[in-house]
Coordinates of C-alpha atoms in Angstrom, one line a residue:
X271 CA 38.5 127.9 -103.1
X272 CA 37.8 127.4 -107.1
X273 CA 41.5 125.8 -107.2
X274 CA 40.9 123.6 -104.0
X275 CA 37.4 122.2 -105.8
X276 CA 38.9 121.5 -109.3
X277 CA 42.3 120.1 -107.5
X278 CA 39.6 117.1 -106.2
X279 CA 38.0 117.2 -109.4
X280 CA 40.9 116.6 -110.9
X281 CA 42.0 113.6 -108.6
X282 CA 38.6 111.9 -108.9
X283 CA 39.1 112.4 -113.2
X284 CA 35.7 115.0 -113.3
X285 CA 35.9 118.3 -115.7
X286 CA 36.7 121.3 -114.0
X287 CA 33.6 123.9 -112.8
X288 CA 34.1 127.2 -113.7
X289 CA 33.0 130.4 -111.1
X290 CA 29.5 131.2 -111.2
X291 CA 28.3 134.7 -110.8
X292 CA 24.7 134.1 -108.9
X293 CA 25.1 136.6 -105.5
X294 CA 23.2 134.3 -102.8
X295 CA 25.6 132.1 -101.4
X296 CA 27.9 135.7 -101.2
X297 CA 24.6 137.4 -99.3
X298 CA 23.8 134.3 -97.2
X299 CA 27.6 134.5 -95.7
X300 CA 27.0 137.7 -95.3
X301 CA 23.9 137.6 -93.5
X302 CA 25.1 134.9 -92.0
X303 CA 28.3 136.7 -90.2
X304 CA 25.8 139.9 -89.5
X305 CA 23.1 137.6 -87.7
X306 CA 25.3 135.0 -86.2
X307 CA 24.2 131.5 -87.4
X308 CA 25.7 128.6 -89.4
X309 CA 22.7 127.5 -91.6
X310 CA 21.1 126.1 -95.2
X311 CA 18.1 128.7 -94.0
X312 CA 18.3 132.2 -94.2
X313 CA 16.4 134.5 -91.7
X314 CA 13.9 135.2 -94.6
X315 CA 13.1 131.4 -94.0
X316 CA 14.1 130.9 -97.8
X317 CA 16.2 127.4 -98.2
X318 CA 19.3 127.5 -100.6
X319 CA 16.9 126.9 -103.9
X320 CA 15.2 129.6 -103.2
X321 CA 17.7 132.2 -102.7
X322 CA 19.5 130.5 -105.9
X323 CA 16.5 130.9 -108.2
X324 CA 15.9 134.9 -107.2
X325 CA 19.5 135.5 -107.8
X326 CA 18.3 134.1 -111.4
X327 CA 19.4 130.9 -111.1
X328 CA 17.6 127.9 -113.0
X329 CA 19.5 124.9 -112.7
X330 CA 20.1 121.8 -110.9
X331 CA 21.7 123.3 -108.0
X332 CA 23.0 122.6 -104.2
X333 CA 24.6 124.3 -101.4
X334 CA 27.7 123.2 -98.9
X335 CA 28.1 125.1 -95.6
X336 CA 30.6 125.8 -92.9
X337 CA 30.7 128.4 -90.0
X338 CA 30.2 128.5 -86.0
X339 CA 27.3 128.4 -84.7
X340 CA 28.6 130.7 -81.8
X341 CA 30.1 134.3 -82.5
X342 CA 33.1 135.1 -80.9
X343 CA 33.8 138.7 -79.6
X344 CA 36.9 140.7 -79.2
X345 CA 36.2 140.9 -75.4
X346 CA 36.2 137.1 -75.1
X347 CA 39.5 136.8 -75.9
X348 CA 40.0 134.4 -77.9
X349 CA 42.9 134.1 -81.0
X350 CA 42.3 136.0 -84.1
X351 CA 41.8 133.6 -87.3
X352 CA 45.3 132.7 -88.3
X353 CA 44.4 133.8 -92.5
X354 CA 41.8 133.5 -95.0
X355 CA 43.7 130.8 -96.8
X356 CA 44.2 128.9 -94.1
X357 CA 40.2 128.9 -93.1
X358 CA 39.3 128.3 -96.8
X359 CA 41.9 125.1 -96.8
X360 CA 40.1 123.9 -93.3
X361 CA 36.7 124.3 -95.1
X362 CA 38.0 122.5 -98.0
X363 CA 39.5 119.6 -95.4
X364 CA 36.2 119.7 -93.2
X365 CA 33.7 119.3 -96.6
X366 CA 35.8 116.4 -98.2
X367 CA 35.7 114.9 -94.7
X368 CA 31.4 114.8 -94.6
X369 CA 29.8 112.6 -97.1
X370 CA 27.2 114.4 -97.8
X371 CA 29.3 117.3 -98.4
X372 CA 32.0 115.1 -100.5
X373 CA 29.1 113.9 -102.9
X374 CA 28.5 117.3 -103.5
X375 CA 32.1 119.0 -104.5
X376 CA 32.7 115.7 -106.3
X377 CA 29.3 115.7 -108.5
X378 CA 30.0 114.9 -112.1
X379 CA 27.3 116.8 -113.4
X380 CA 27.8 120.2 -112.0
X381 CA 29.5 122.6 -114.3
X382 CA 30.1 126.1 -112.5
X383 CA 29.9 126.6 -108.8
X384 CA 29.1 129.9 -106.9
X385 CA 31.1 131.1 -103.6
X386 CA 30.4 133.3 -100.5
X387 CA 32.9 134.3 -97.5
X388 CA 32.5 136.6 -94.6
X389 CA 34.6 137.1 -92.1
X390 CA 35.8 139.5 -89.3
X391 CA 38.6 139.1 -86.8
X392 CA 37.4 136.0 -85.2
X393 CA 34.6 134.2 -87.8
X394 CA 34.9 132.4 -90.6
X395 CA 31.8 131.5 -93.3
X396 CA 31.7 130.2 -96.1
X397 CA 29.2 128.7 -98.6
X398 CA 29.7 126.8 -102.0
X399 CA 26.6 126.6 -104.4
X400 CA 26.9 124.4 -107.3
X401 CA 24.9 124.2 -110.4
X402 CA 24.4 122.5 -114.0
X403 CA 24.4 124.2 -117.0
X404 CA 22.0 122.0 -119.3
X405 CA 18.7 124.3 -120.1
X406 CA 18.2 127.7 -121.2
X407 CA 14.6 128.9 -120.9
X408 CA 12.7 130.6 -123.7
X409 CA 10.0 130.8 -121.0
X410 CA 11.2 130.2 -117.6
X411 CA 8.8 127.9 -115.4
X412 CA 5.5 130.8 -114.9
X413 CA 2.2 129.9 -113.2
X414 CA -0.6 132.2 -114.7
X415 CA -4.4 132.0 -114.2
X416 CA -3.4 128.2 -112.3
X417 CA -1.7 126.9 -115.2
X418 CA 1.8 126.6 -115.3
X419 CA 4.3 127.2 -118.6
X420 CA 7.6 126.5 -119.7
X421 CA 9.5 126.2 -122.8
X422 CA 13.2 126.4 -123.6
X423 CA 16.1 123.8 -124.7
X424 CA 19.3 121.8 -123.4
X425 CA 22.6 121.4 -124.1
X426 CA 25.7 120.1 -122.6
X427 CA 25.0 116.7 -124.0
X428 CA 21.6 116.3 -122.4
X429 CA 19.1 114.9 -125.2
X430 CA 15.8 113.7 -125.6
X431 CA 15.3 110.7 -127.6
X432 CA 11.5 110.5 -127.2
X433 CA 9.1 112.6 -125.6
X434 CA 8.5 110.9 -122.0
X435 CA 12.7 111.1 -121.3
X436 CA 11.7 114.6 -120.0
X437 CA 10.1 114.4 -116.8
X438 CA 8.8 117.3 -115.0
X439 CA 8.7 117.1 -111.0
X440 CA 6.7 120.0 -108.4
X441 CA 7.5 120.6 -105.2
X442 CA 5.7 122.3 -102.7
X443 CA 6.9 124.5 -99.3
X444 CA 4.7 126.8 -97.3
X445 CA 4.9 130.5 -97.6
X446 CA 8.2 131.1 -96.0
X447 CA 8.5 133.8 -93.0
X448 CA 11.2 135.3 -90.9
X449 CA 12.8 133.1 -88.7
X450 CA 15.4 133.6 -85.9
X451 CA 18.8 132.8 -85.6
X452 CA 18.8 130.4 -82.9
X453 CA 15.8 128.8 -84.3
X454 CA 17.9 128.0 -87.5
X455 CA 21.2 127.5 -86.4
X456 CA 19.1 123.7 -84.9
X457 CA 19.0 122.4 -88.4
X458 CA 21.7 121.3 -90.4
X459 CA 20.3 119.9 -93.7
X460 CA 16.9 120.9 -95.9
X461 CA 14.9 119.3 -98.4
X462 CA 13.5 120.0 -101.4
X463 CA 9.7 120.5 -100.4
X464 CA 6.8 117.7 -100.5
X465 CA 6.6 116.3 -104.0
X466 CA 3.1 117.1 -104.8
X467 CA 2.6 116.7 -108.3
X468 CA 4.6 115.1 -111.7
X469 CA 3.7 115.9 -115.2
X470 CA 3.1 113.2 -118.0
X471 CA 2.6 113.9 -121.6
X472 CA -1.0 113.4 -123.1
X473 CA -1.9 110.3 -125.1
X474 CA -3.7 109.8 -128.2
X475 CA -7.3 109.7 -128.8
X476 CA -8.5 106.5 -127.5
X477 CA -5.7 106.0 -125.1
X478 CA -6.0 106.6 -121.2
X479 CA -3.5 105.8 -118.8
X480 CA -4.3 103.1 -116.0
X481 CA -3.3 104.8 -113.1
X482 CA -3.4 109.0 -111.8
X483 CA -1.2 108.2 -108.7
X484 CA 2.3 107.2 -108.3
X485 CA 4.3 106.1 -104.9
X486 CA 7.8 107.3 -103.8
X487 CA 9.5 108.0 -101.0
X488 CA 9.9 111.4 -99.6
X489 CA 13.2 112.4 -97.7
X490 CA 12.1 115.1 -95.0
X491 CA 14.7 117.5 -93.1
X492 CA 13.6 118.9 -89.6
X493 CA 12.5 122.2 -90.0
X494 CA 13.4 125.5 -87.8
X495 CA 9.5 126.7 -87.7
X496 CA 9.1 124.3 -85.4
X497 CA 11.9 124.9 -83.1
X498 CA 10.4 127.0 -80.7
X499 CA 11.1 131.4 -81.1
X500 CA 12.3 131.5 -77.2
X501 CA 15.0 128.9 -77.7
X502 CA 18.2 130.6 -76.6
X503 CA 21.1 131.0 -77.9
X504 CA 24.2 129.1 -77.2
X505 CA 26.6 131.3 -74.5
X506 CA 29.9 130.1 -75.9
X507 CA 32.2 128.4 -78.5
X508 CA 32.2 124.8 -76.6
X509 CA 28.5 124.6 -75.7
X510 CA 27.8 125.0 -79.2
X511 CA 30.1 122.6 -80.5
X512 CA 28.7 120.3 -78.0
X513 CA 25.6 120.3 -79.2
X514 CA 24.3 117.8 -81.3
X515 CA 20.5 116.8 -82.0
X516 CA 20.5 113.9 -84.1
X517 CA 17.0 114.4 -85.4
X518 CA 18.7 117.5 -86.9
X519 CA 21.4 116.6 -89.1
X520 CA 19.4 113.7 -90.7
X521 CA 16.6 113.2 -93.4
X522 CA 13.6 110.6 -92.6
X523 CA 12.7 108.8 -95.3
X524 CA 8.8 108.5 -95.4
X525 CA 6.8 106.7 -98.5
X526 CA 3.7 109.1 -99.9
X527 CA 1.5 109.0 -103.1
X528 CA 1.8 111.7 -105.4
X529 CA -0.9 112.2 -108.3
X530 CA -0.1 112.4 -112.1
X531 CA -1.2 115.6 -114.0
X532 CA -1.5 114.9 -117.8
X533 CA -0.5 118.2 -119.6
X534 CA -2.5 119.5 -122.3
X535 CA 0.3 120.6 -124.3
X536 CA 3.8 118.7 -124.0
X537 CA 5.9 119.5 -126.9
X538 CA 9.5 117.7 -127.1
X539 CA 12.4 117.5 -129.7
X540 CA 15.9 116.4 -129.4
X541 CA 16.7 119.3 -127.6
X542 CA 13.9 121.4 -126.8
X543 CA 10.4 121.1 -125.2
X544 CA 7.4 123.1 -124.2
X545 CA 5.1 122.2 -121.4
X546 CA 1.8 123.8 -120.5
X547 CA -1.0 122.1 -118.0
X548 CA -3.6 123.5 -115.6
X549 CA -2.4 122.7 -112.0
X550 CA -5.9 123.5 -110.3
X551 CA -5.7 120.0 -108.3
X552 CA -2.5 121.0 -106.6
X553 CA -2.3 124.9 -106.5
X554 CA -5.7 123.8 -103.9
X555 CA -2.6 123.8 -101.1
X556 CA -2.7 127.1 -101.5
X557 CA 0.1 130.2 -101.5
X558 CA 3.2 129.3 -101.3
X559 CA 6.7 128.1 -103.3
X560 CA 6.3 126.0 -106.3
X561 CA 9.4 124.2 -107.1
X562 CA 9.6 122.3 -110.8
X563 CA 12.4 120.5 -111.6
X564 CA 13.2 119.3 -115.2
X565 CA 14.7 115.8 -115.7
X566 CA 16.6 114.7 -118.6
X567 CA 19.5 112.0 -120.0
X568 CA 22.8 113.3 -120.4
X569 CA 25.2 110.3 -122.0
X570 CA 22.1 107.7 -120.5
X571 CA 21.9 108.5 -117.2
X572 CA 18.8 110.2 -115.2
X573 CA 19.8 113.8 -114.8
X574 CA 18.2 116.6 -112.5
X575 CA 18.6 119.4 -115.5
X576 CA 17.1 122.6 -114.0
X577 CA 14.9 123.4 -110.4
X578 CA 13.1 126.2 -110.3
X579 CA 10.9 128.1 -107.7
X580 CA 7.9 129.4 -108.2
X581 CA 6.5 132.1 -105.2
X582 CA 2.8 131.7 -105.7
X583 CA 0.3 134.4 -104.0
X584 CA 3.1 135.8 -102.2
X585 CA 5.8 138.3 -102.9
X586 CA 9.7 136.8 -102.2
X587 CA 12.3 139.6 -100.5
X588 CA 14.1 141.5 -103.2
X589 CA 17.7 140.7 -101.2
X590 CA 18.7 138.5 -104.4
X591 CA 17.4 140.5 -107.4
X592 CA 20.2 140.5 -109.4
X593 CA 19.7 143.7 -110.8
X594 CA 20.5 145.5 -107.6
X595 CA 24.3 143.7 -107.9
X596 CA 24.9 144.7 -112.2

């Protein structure tokens, strides 16, 4: 799979990425292939992000995947796969033949990428998670009595040349919970949250900015909690590659308003920075996940550097810890 990425890598003229070692695209396959469903979700209702940033992952990061959506039993029949190879070359074929998918093998700044198969006689899955490698945290992203922290410095050729080229985004998602597999094998893509809050440094005495509110657009994915818990599950191969909800596979762009925090402390060199603010305002929606993502300029252009989640007032599975996998 690492050869078949860096083959198109090469062809387009990008670097190489190098393997990763973060275990959650390896456990979603797995949990995948146990629980029969081809998702972004997990059955822990944790989206790709999430499971990345347990696993102790801190980048920029995103997720490709491929698998049935219906199981196929020895009983039934059918032909046994015809070779690993040959279903990680079909994989290869099926992502380079999605856009969306494409966009993601073939992004110039991803640096390592992180891979998961499971399989048995008759399934195939398979998951690619790519990352960055621009920050390394002295203090990784840490709410604390409401205010948030985080410190650390880049590399890789990202740079600041003044102080407002980092930009610091948060997301917000509600406390995830368990969801079933035919519940969230009815989504195909996910999002990154609602953008609830961006942080601008402080001004000098005397100075006040003219606005506290910014507008953007917001792209939504449909989300499995709201497909209904009794929905059943498909009954065979063909019905479920029959089925296609539009309103599934496709994100709905919506404009919102999102207010500016001003941080009491933003400290930022060439290559490092330290951020500290109270988030009282927005950490009023309540428990939940808290992503911040860290924007920077690598050789001029706007770069997503690092995204990571915060669980606030609730306590995330410990299937990622990557201590249990050392």
């Amino acid at each position: 799979m690492l050869q078949l990425i860096n083959d198109e890598h090469t062809q387009a003229g990008l670097d190489p990425v190098v393997l990763g070692d973060n275990v959650a695209p390896q456990l979603h396959a797995e949990s995948s292939l146990e629980n029969c469903f081809m998702s972004h979700w997990g059955i822990d209702g944790l989206k790709p992000y999430m499971r990345y940033g347990l696993a102790g992952g801190y980048q920029a990061n995103g997720e490709n995947g491929r698998g049935p959506r219906y199981c196929i039993k020895a009983y039934e029949r059918y032909q046994p796969l015809a070779g690993i190879k040959q279903e990680i070359e079909e994989a290869m074929e099926g992502w380079m033949g999605s856009r969306g998918h494409r966009r993601n093998i073939l992004g110039k700044w991803h640096k390592k990428v992180n891979i998961g198969f499971a399989w048995d006689k008759y399934n195939f899955f398979a998951y690619q998670h790519f990352e960055g490698d621009y920050v390394e945290y002295d203090q990784l992203p840490i709410i604390s009595s409401d205010v948030l922290t985080l410190s650390g410095k880049v590399k890789n050729g990202a740079r600041f040349a003044k102080a407002d080229d980092l930009r610091v985004q948060i997301y917000f998602d509600p406390p995830p919970h368990p969801l079933r597999p035919t519940q969230i094998s009815r989504t195909e893509c996910y999002d990154l949250g609602r953008p609830v809050a961006a942080l601008r440094e402080p001004l000098p005495d005397g100075w006040r900015y003219s606005t506290n509110y910014f507008h953007t657009f917001h792209d939504t994915c449909p989300n499995p909690y709201f497909v209904p818990q009794n929905t059943p599950a498909f009954t065979s191969p063909q019905e479920a590659s029959r089925w296609i909800d539009p309103s599934s596979l496709f994100q709905n762009l919506i404009s919102i308003t999102v207010p500016w925090i001003t941080a009491s402390k933003w400290t930022v060199s060439s290559t490092t920075f330290s951020v500290e603010t109270p988030l009282y305002s927005i950490l009023r929606k309540g428990e939940g996940v808290y992503t911040i993502i860290l924007w920077g300029p690598i050789d001029g252009e706007d770069v997503a550097i690092s995204q990571y989640s915060i669980f606030h007032g609730i306590t995330p599975p410990d299937t990622y810890n990557p201590d249990n996998y050392n």
